[in-house]
Coordinates of C-alpha atoms and ligand atoms in Angstrom, one line a residue:
Chain A
M1 CA 8.6 15.4 -32.9
K2 CA 4.6 15.9 -32.7
G3 CA 2.5 12.6 -34.0
S4 CA 4.9 10.4 -35.4
R5 CA 5.9 7.7 -33.8
G6 CA 2.5 7.4 -31.7
S7 CA 0.1 7.5 -34.8
K8 CA 1.0 3.9 -35.0
L9 CA -1.1 2.9 -31.9
P10 CA -4.5 1.4 -32.3
F11 CA -6.1 3.9 -29.4
K12 CA -5.8 6.2 -31.7
R13 CA -9.6 7.2 -31.3
V14 CA -10.1 6.9 -27.5
A15 CA -7.2 8.5 -27.4
A16 CA -7.9 12.0 -29.2
V17 CA -11.5 12.0 -27.1
L18 CA -9.8 11.7 -24.0
A19 CA -6.8 14.0 -25.3
M20 CA -9.3 16.9 -26.6
A21 CA -10.8 16.7 -22.4
A22 CA -7.5 16.9 -21.4
S23 CA -6.4 20.0 -23.0
C24 CA -10.0 21.2 -22.1
V25 CA -8.4 20.9 -18.6
G26 CA -5.1 21.6 -19.1
G27 CA -6.0 24.8 -21.0
S28 CA -4.0 24.7 -24.2
A29 CA -4.6 23.6 -27.8
H30 CA -2.6 21.0 -28.8
A31 CA -2.2 20.6 -32.8
G32 CA -1.7 16.9 -33.5
W33 CA -4.5 14.7 -32.7
F34 CA -1.6 12.0 -31.2
D35 CA 1.3 14.3 -29.6
Y36 CA 3.4 11.7 -28.7
N37 CA 5.7 13.1 -25.6
D38 CA 8.7 11.6 -23.3
G39 CA 9.7 14.7 -22.1
K40 CA 9.6 14.0 -18.1
V41 CA 12.6 14.2 -16.1
F42 CA 14.3 10.9 -14.3
L43 CA 11.9 8.7 -12.6
T44 CA 9.3 12.1 -11.7
E45 CA 6.6 9.2 -12.7
G46 CA 6.7 7.5 -10.2
V47 CA 6.9 3.9 -10.3
S48 CA 3.1 1.7 -10.7
M49 CA 1.9 0.9 -7.6
A50 CA 0.0 -2.4 -7.1
D51 CA -3.7 -0.9 -8.6
G52 CA -1.5 0.2 -11.7
A53 CA -1.7 3.9 -11.3
A54 CA 1.0 5.7 -10.9
G55 CA 3.2 5.7 -7.3
G56 CA 4.8 4.2 -4.7
G57 CA 4.7 0.4 -4.8
A58 CA 1.4 0.7 -3.1
V59 CA 0.2 4.4 -2.4
P60 CA -1.2 6.0 -5.9
W61 CA 0.8 9.1 -6.0
A62 CA -0.2 12.8 -7.4
V63 CA 2.1 12.1 -10.4
I64 CA 0.7 11.0 -13.7
A65 CA 1.5 7.7 -15.4
G66 CA 3.8 7.7 -18.3
N67 CA 7.0 9.8 -19.2
E68 CA 5.2 12.8 -20.9
T69 CA 5.2 16.7 -20.1
R70 CA 1.8 18.8 -20.4
D71 CA 3.2 18.8 -24.3
G72 CA 1.7 15.1 -24.8
I73 CA 1.2 11.4 -24.4
N74 CA 2.5 8.6 -23.4
G75 CA 1.7 5.6 -21.4
N76 CA 3.5 2.4 -19.6
V77 CA 3.2 -1.5 -19.3
H78 CA 4.2 -3.0 -15.9
F79 CA 4.5 -5.7 -14.1
T80 CA 4.6 -6.6 -10.3
Y81 CA 5.5 -10.2 -8.6
V82 CA 4.7 -10.4 -4.8
S83 CA 6.0 -13.3 -2.8
L84 CA 4.6 -13.7 0.8
P85 CA 4.5 -16.9 3.2
N86 CA 1.3 -18.3 2.1
Y87 CA 0.4 -16.2 -0.9
S88 CA 2.0 -15.6 -3.8
A89 CA 0.4 -12.5 -6.8
L90 CA 1.1 -11.7 -10.2
I91 CA -0.1 -7.9 -11.2
P92 CA 0.3 -7.0 -15.5
G93 CA -0.8 -3.7 -16.4
A94 CA -0.7 -0.4 -18.2
A95 CA -1.2 3.1 -17.5
I96 CA -2.0 6.0 -20.2
G97 CA -1.0 9.6 -19.6
F98 CA -2.6 12.5 -21.4
F99 CA -0.5 15.4 -20.9
D100 CA 0.3 15.2 -17.9
R101 CA -3.0 15.8 -16.2
F102 CA -5.1 12.9 -16.7
E103 CA -4.4 8.7 -16.4
L104 CA -6.0 6.1 -17.2
S105 CA -5.0 2.7 -16.0
A106 CA -5.7 -0.8 -16.0
A107 CA -4.0 -3.8 -13.9
Y108 CA -4.7 -7.5 -13.3
A109 CA -4.2 -9.2 -10.2
I110 CA -3.5 -12.9 -10.3
L111 CA -3.5 -14.1 -7.1
P112 CA -2.4 -17.8 -6.1
T113 CA -3.1 -18.4 -2.2
G114 CA -1.0 -21.5 -2.1
S115 CA -1.5 -23.6 1.4
T116 CA -4.1 -20.9 2.7
F117 CA -7.1 -22.0 1.3
D118 CA -6.6 -25.8 1.2
T119 CA -7.4 -26.0 4.7
V120 CA -10.9 -24.7 4.1
G121 CA -11.5 -26.7 1.0
L122 CA -10.1 -29.5 2.7
V123 CA -12.8 -29.3 5.2
N124 CA -15.2 -28.7 3.3
S125 CA -14.8 -31.9 1.0
V126 CA -15.3 -34.0 3.9
I127 CA -18.3 -32.1 5.3
S128 CA -19.7 -32.4 1.8
G129 CA -18.8 -35.8 1.9
S130 CA -16.8 -35.0 -1.9
S131 CA -13.0 -36.4 -2.2
T132 CA -12.7 -35.6 -5.4
S133 CA -12.2 -31.9 -6.8
S134 CA -15.6 -30.4 -5.5
T135 CA -15.5 -27.2 -5.5
I136 CA -17.5 -25.1 -2.7
G137 CA -17.5 -21.9 -1.6
G138 CA -15.5 -20.4 -4.0
V139 CA -12.6 -22.9 -2.8
E140 CA -10.8 -25.2 -3.9
P141 CA -9.6 -28.7 -1.8
W142 CA -6.0 -27.1 -4.0
N143 CA -4.2 -23.8 -4.7
T144 CA -7.5 -22.0 -5.0
T145 CA -6.7 -18.9 -7.6
I146 CA -8.4 -15.1 -6.7
K147 CA -8.4 -13.1 -9.6
M148 CA -8.8 -9.3 -9.6
Q149 CA -9.5 -6.7 -12.5
I150 CA -8.5 -3.2 -11.1
Y151 CA -9.1 -0.1 -13.4
G152 CA -8.9 3.6 -12.4
A153 CA -8.3 6.8 -13.2
K154 CA -6.7 10.2 -12.1
V155 CA -6.8 13.6 -13.3
R156 CA -4.3 16.4 -11.2
V157 CA -6.3 18.8 -10.1
F158 CA -3.5 21.6 -9.4
G159 CA -0.4 22.2 -7.3
E160 CA 3.2 21.2 -9.3
A161 CA 5.2 19.0 -7.3
I162 CA 7.9 19.7 -9.1
Y163 CA 9.1 22.9 -10.1
D164 CA 7.3 25.0 -7.4
S165 CA 10.2 24.4 -4.8
D166 CA 9.4 27.8 -3.7
N167 CA 6.2 26.8 -2.2
W168 CA 4.2 24.0 -0.1
I169 CA 1.7 23.4 -2.1
P170 CA 1.6 20.3 -3.4
Q171 CA 0.7 18.9 -6.5
V172 CA -2.9 17.5 -5.9
A173 CA -4.8 14.6 -7.7
V174 CA -8.1 13.0 -7.2
G175 CA -8.8 9.6 -8.6
G176 CA -11.0 6.4 -8.7
F177 CA -10.2 2.1 -9.1
Y178 CA -13.4 0.1 -9.9
K179 CA -12.5 -3.7 -8.7
I180 CA -14.1 -6.8 -10.1
N181 CA -13.3 -9.7 -7.7
Q182 CA -14.2 -12.8 -9.8
N183 CA -13.6 -15.0 -7.3
K184 CA -17.8 -14.1 -5.9
A185 CA -18.6 -17.6 -4.2
L186 CA -14.9 -17.5 -2.1
L187 CA -16.0 -14.0 -1.2
E188 CA -19.3 -15.4 0.4
T189 CA -17.1 -18.3 2.2
L190 CA -15.2 -15.3 3.9
G191 CA -18.1 -13.1 4.4
A192 CA -17.0 -9.9 1.8
N193 CA -19.8 -8.4 1.4
K194 CA -19.3 -7.4 -2.3
S195 CA -17.1 -8.6 -5.0
K196 CA -17.4 -5.7 -7.2
D197 CA -16.6 -2.0 -5.9
F198 CA -14.9 1.3 -6.5
E199 CA -12.6 3.2 -4.7
A200 CA -11.9 7.3 -4.6
Y201 CA -9.0 9.1 -3.6
V202 CA -7.2 12.4 -3.0
A203 CA -3.5 12.3 -3.2
A204 CA -1.0 15.3 -2.6
T205 CA 3.2 14.6 -3.4
K206 CA 5.8 17.4 -3.4
I207 CA 9.8 16.7 -3.7
F208 CA 11.4 19.0 -1.8
F209 CA 15.2 19.1 -3.8
P210 CA 17.0 20.5 -0.9
I211 CA 16.4 17.3 1.2
S212 CA 16.4 15.4 -1.6
T213 CA 13.5 13.5 -0.3
A214 CA 10.0 12.7 -2.3
I215 CA 6.8 13.0 -0.1
D216 CA 2.9 11.1 -0.5
I217 CA 0.0 11.7 1.0
T218 CA -3.4 9.7 -0.2
A219 CA -6.6 9.5 1.6
R220 CA -8.8 6.7 0.4
Y221 CA -12.3 6.6 0.7
T222 CA -12.2 2.5 0.1
A223 CA -14.3 -0.4 1.5
A224 CA -11.7 -2.9 0.6
N225 CA -10.4 -5.9 2.0
E226 CA -6.7 -6.4 1.0
I227 CA -6.8 -3.8 -1.4
G228 CA -9.9 -6.1 -2.9
L229 CA -8.5 -9.2 -3.0
T230 CA -10.9 -10.4 -0.3
G231 CA -13.0 -8.5 -1.4
F232 CA -14.7 -5.3 0.2
G233 CA -16.9 -4.8 3.5
G234 CA -17.8 -7.2 5.5
P235 CA -20.6 -9.1 7.6
N236 CA -21.5 -6.4 8.7
G237 CA -22.4 -4.6 5.4
D238 CA -20.2 -2.2 3.5
S239 CA -18.5 0.6 5.4
R240 CA -16.1 2.8 3.0
K241 CA -14.3 4.8 5.0
V242 CA -11.2 7.3 4.9
R243 CA -8.4 5.6 4.9
F244 CA -4.4 7.3 5.0
E245 CA -1.9 6.0 3.7
G246 CA 1.4 7.5 2.6
S247 CA 5.2 7.4 1.1
L248 CA 8.1 9.0 1.8
A249 CA 11.4 8.5 -0.8
Y250 CA 14.4 9.7 -0.6
L251 CA 16.5 10.5 -3.9
L252 CA 19.9 8.8 -3.7
A253 CA 21.0 9.9 -7.8
K254 CA 18.7 11.1 -10.4
N255 CA 17.8 7.4 -10.9
I256 CA 17.8 5.3 -7.7
A257 CA 14.9 6.3 -4.6
I258 CA 14.9 4.4 -2.0
G259 CA 11.9 4.9 0.6
G260 CA 9.2 3.4 2.3
E261 CA 5.6 3.2 2.4
Y262 CA 2.2 2.9 4.8
Q263 CA -1.0 1.9 3.7
Q264 CA -3.8 1.4 6.9
H265 CA -6.0 -0.5 6.1
G266 CA -9.8 -2.0 7.6
N267 CA -10.5 -4.8 9.9
N268 CA -14.9 -6.0 8.1
L269 CA -13.4 -10.1 8.1
G270 CA -11.4 -9.9 11.3
G271 CA -12.7 -12.5 13.8
H272 CA -15.4 -13.7 11.8
S273 CA -15.0 -18.0 10.5
V274 CA -16.1 -19.3 6.9
N275 CA -19.5 -19.7 5.4
L276 CA -19.9 -23.1 4.6
G277 CA -22.8 -23.0 2.1
T278 CA -25.7 -21.7 4.4
S279 CA -24.5 -22.7 7.8
S280 CA -21.1 -20.6 9.2
L281 CA -19.0 -23.0 10.4
T282 CA -19.8 -22.5 14.2
S283 CA -22.6 -24.8 13.2
V284 CA -20.6 -27.7 11.9
T285 CA -17.8 -27.9 14.9
N286 CA -19.5 -31.0 15.7
T287 CA -19.2 -32.7 12.5
L288 CA -15.4 -31.4 12.7
A289 CA -14.8 -32.7 16.0
A290 CA -16.0 -36.1 14.7
L291 CA -13.4 -36.0 12.3
G292 CA -10.2 -35.2 15.0
L293 CA -10.7 -31.8 13.2
N294 CA -11.0 -30.1 16.7
G295 CA -8.5 -27.5 16.2
A296 CA -10.6 -25.9 12.7
S297 CA -13.0 -23.5 14.0
T298 CA -9.7 -21.4 15.5
A299 CA -7.9 -22.2 12.5
L300 CA -10.5 -20.7 10.0
T301 CA -11.9 -17.4 11.9
Q302 CA -10.1 -15.1 9.8
Q303 CA -7.3 -12.5 11.6
H304 CA -7.4 -9.1 12.2
E305 CA -6.2 -7.4 9.1
S306 CA -2.9 -5.4 9.2
S307 CA -2.1 -2.3 8.3
W308 CA 0.8 -2.5 4.9
A309 CA 3.8 -1.5 5.5
D310 CA 7.5 -1.4 3.1
I311 CA 10.9 -0.2 2.5
F312 CA 11.6 -0.3 -1.4
A313 CA 14.5 0.7 -3.9
A314 CA 13.5 1.5 -6.9
Y315 CA 16.2 1.9 -10.0
A316 CA 15.8 3.5 -13.6
P317 CA 18.8 2.2 -15.5
A318 CA 17.4 4.3 -18.5
K319 CA 14.7 7.0 -18.5
N320 CA 12.0 4.6 -19.4
L321 CA 12.8 1.5 -18.0
S322 CA 12.5 0.7 -13.7
F323 CA 12.7 -1.7 -11.5
T324 CA 11.4 -1.7 -7.6
M325 CA 12.4 -4.1 -5.2
A326 CA 10.2 -4.4 -1.9
M327 CA 10.7 -5.7 1.4
L328 CA 6.8 -6.1 2.6
D329 CA 5.4 -6.5 6.0
F330 CA 1.5 -7.1 5.5
G331 CA 1.0 -8.7 9.0
N332 CA -2.0 -10.9 9.3
I333 CA -4.1 -11.7 6.2
T334 CA -7.5 -13.4 6.2
F335 CA -6.0 -17.0 8.6
T336 CA -2.6 -16.6 8.6
P337 CA -0.1 -14.3 10.1
N338 CA 3.1 -12.7 9.7
Q339 CA 2.7 -11.9 6.2
I340 CA 6.5 -10.4 5.6
G341 CA 7.7 -10.6 1.8
F342 CA 9.2 -9.1 -1.2
Y343 CA 8.0 -7.4 -4.3
L344 CA 9.4 -6.7 -7.5
S345 CA 8.0 -4.6 -9.9
V346 CA 9.3 -3.5 -13.0
A347 CA 7.8 -0.9 -15.6
A348 CA 8.7 0.5 -18.6
S349 CA 7.4 3.6 -20.6
F350 CA 7.5 5.0 -24.0
Chain B
M1 CA -20.0 8.1 6.5
N2 CA -21.8 11.4 6.1
P3 CA -21.4 12.2 2.4
I4 CA -20.9 15.6 3.3
Q5 CA -17.2 15.1 5.1
S6 CA -16.1 13.3 2.5
F7 CA -16.7 15.9 0.3
K8 CA -14.6 18.1 2.9
P9 CA -10.9 17.5 1.0
L10 CA -12.7 18.4 -2.3
A11 CA -13.6 21.8 -1.2
L12 CA -10.4 22.6 0.7
A13 CA -8.7 21.8 -2.6
A14 CA -10.7 23.8 -4.2
A15 CA -10.1 26.8 -1.8
L16 CA -6.6 25.7 -2.4
C17 CA -6.5 26.1 -5.8
A18 CA -8.2 29.1 -6.1
A19 CA -5.5 30.4 -3.6
A20 CA -2.5 29.6 -5.7
I21 CA -4.0 30.8 -8.8
G22 CA -5.0 34.6 -7.0
A23 CA -1.1 34.6 -6.0
G24 CA 0.2 33.8 -9.6
C25 CA -1.8 36.5 -10.6
A26 CA -0.8 39.1 -7.6
G27 CA 2.9 41.2 -8.9
G28 CA 3.4 39.2 -11.5
D29 CA 5.3 35.9 -9.8
P30 CA 7.5 37.8 -7.8
V31 CA 10.3 34.9 -7.5
A32 CA 10.3 34.4 -11.1
N33 CA 11.0 37.4 -12.1
R34 CA 13.4 38.4 -9.6
T35 CA 17.0 39.6 -10.7
E36 CA 18.8 39.5 -7.4
G37 CA 18.7 37.2 -3.9
K38 CA 18.9 34.1 -3.1
T39 CA 15.6 31.8 -4.1
P40 CA 14.0 31.2 -1.5
A41 CA 12.9 27.3 -1.7
I42 CA 11.3 25.9 1.3
I43 CA 13.4 24.0 4.1
G44 CA 15.9 26.3 2.0
I45 CA 19.3 25.8 0.4
P46 CA 22.0 25.4 2.4
S47 CA 23.8 28.6 3.0
D48 CA 27.1 26.5 2.1
S49 CA 25.6 25.4 -1.7
V50 CA 27.9 28.0 -3.4
E51 CA 31.1 26.7 -1.2
K52 CA 30.0 22.8 -1.5
F53 CA 29.7 23.7 -5.6
G54 CA 33.7 24.8 -5.6
G55 CA 32.7 28.5 -5.4
Q56 CA 32.4 30.8 -8.4
A57 CA 35.2 28.5 -10.2
G58 CA 33.0 25.0 -9.7
I59 CA 30.4 27.3 -10.8
D60 CA 32.2 28.3 -14.0
V61 CA 32.9 25.1 -14.6
W62 CA 29.2 23.8 -14.7
V63 CA 28.1 26.7 -16.7
D64 CA 30.8 25.7 -19.2
D65 CA 29.5 21.9 -18.8
L66 CA 26.2 22.8 -18.9
F67 CA 27.3 24.6 -22.4
Y68 CA 29.0 21.6 -23.6
Y69 CA 25.7 19.1 -22.6
I70 CA 23.3 21.9 -24.5
L71 CA 24.6 22.1 -27.7
A72 CA 25.1 19.0 -28.3
D73 CA 21.9 18.4 -27.8
N74 CA 19.5 17.5 -30.6
R75 CA 16.8 18.1 -29.0
I76 CA 17.1 21.8 -27.8
N77 CA 20.3 23.0 -29.4
T78 CA 19.3 25.0 -32.5
I79 CA 17.5 26.9 -30.7
F80 CA 20.8 28.2 -28.6
T81 CA 22.3 28.6 -32.3
T82 CA 19.5 30.6 -33.8
H83 CA 18.2 33.0 -31.1
G84 CA 21.0 32.5 -28.4
H85 CA 23.7 34.9 -27.9
V86 CA 25.9 31.5 -26.2
Q87 CA 29.2 33.5 -24.9
R88 CA 26.7 35.9 -23.5
Q89 CA 24.2 33.9 -21.9
M90 CA 27.2 31.4 -20.1
A91 CA 29.2 34.8 -18.2
L92 CA 25.4 35.7 -17.3
N93 CA 24.6 32.0 -15.9
K94 CA 27.7 32.2 -13.7
E95 CA 26.6 34.6 -12.5
L96 CA 22.9 34.0 -11.8
E97 CA 23.9 30.0 -10.4
N98 CA 25.8 31.8 -7.7
M99 CA 23.2 34.6 -7.0
V100 CA 20.3 32.3 -6.9
M101 CA 22.3 29.7 -4.3
G102 CA 22.7 32.7 -2.0
G103 CA 26.7 33.5 -3.2
P104 CA 27.3 37.4 -3.2
A105 CA 27.3 37.7 -7.5
H106 CA 25.5 40.6 -9.0
Y107 CA 23.4 39.2 -12.0
S108 CA 23.8 41.8 -14.4
G109 CA 21.0 40.4 -17.2
A110 CA 17.2 40.1 -17.9
S111 CA 14.7 38.5 -16.2
M112 CA 13.8 35.0 -16.9
S113 CA 10.7 36.3 -18.2
A114 CA 12.2 38.5 -20.2
A115 CA 14.5 36.9 -21.8
H116 CA 13.2 33.9 -22.4
A117 CA 9.5 35.4 -23.3
E118 CA 9.7 35.7 -27.1
L119 CA 11.0 31.9 -27.7
G120 CA 7.8 30.1 -26.7
L121 CA 9.6 27.3 -24.6
T122 CA 7.8 24.1 -23.7
L123 CA 7.8 22.6 -21.1
T124 CA 9.7 19.6 -22.4
Q125 CA 12.3 21.8 -24.0
F126 CA 12.6 23.0 -20.5
N127 CA 13.4 19.4 -19.1
A128 CA 15.8 18.7 -22.0
V129 CA 18.0 21.5 -20.0
V130 CA 16.9 19.9 -16.4
E131 CA 18.5 16.5 -17.9
D132 CA 21.3 18.2 -19.2
A133 CA 22.1 20.4 -15.9
Y134 CA 22.7 17.3 -14.3
L135 CA 24.8 16.0 -16.5
A136 CA 27.1 18.6 -15.9
C137 CA 27.0 18.0 -12.2
D138 CA 27.8 14.5 -13.6
A139 CA 30.7 15.7 -15.6
A140 CA 31.7 18.1 -12.9
R141 CA 31.7 15.7 -10.1
T142 CA 29.5 17.1 -8.2
P143 CA 27.6 15.5 -6.0
Y144 CA 23.9 14.8 -6.7
H145 CA 22.7 16.0 -3.6
V146 CA 24.8 19.0 -3.6
C147 CA 23.1 19.4 -7.2
N148 CA 19.6 19.2 -6.6
Q149 CA 20.1 22.8 -4.2
L150 CA 20.5 23.8 -7.6
I151 CA 17.8 22.1 -8.8
A152 CA 15.9 23.8 -5.7
A153 CA 17.0 27.6 -6.8
L154 CA 16.1 27.1 -10.4
A155 CA 12.9 25.3 -10.9
P156 CA 10.8 28.2 -9.6
F157 CA 11.6 30.0 -13.3
E158 CA 10.1 27.4 -15.0
R159 CA 6.4 29.6 -14.1
V160 CA 8.0 32.2 -16.5
I161 CA 10.3 30.3 -18.9
V162 CA 8.1 28.0 -20.2
S163 CA 5.1 30.1 -22.0
R164 CA 3.8 27.4 -23.8
Ligands
LIG401 C1 16.3 27.2 -15.5 C2 16.0 27.3 -16.4 C3 17.0 28.6 -17.6 C4 17.8 29.6 -17.4 C5 18.0 29.9 -15.3 C6 18.3 30.0 -17.7 C7 19.0 31.5 -17.7 C8 19.6 32.3 -19.1 C9 20.1 34.0 -18.9 C10 21.0 34.1 -18.0 C11 20.0 34.1 -20.2 C12 20.5 35.4 -20.5 C13 19.5 36.9 -20.2 C14 20.3 37.7 -20.8 O1 20.8 37.8 -22.0 O2 20.0 39.3 -20.2 C15 18.9 33.4 -21.6 C16 18.8 33.7 -22.4 C17 18.6 32.5 -23.1 N1 17.4 31.3 -23.0 FE1 17.9 30.6 -20.7 N2 17.9 29.8 -19.1 C18 16.9 29.0 -18.9 C19 16.5 27.8 -19.7 C20 16.2 27.9 -20.7 C21 15.4 27.0 -21.8 C22 14.7 25.6 -21.2 C23 16.3 27.5 -22.9 C24 15.8 26.7 -24.3 C25 15.3 25.5 -24.7 C26 16.4 28.4 -23.2 C27 17.1 29.3 -24.2 C28 17.8 30.7 -24.1 C29 17.6 31.1 -25.3 C30 17.7 30.8 -26.6 C31 18.6 32.4 -24.4 C32 19.0 33.6 -25.4 C33 18.3 34.9 -25.6 C34 18.2 36.5 -26.1 O3 19.5 36.5 -26.1 O4 17.8 36.6 -27.0 N3 17.1 29.2 -21.4 N4 19.1 32.3 -19.8

């Protein structure tokens, strides 16, 4: 089995280096430079979370992506679609798992904001006196789309989520993301402090077979607003803090899990209105009033950012294909309240 | 935030790690090496698990099904045909599975470390047996939730059965 199918893959040189690094951590030697392996048991790689790492839907877990065991390398490609009243998101991504020890991931979030920023865009156009498609403050008159690259790495530190059913020590991994939001001007308009930032996390995962339940608790050190889609930090500067998140999954069958998640969010932008050019919106209220846009000032004040919650069902019709469906309650996002919607994600591993 | 504070979880992790390794070394893994008694799984294996499995007769059917799937599994069957003693293994597994779930059976075979040490088994091969174990539950119509009681009871043996 070893070194056979994977040898055609293009990333072999990188893989070789990382494989060496991973096998050092793992403390065992591996013969081939690319040890393809698909020995994990059903669903024990978790699914792919929104940032691209292995986990639940929003929470990174201590499990490593791909179907490999400690004997080799595997990976996945995944695609997530989110639909909310005022937003949608498309997130394609991929991850590689090395020896069930080390994981690298990349994802690209594309978020059409639909109607949300149209108001901001139109007000901008009116104030600037331009009725055509002028882009001010990173906001298009119609359908501003936010794009963000997410790079992740994760290493398993200790513990055994699956096999050590006789002790409480969870499987623990540490990881991080580096996120590059490409809509710098828009983020300035919203008052975010940064458009690129890192996040670091510690995740603890354990499966409790007697009650067919998996639990994960993760602490993330982050300044993200809406996972970075509306930037990092607020007008009062960078405030990276430890936030908690967790998932609970009940295993209904060997290939079906249902459960819920919670992810604590910060409130860096809540109460802050949009910044237009050099002036904040407040200074142009008169202009707006003259234009009959009296309510615009309140409509363009950002709401208190809500924490995220979801309930999900994950189904793996084959060992290397999983579908996750979720109902989301994301609460307030920027100007818009009641963001209740759904999530659909597909992941294929090799 | 104070940078020292953010390193606290890591320090705790390192301490737990050391404790875990220490526990594993001391006494050469009393749980995975034992040849008697129910598996002390966390949360606990319910006392009616053997009954839910169909008693000894139900366990016997499950072991027959397990070896049917193992011998049909091209990933691992040659290990059993070249190094195994399938009749003896089936008889001993019927005792062992009853014992680890808290039943009255007396296991008369070797410890899991002694039985598998020479085989140089990988986790990938171990997981193949786990998949066959779930298939055997399906074949015997043992509900998934009941099957997981046996999985909880056998899982710690991984530490001594897998030697590579
Ligand atoms: C939790 C999982 C496992 C359990 C409970 C288990 C149980 C047993 C038992 C009760 C015996 C008989 C010991 C004796 O003869 O005194 C045995 C032997 C054996 N097992 Fe396993 N086993 C497990 C996993 C595996 C795996 C993953 C393989 C290989 C893929 C394997 C291959 C063998 C072989 C070849 C023997 C015969 C050794 C000999 O007769 O010298 N076992 N096992």
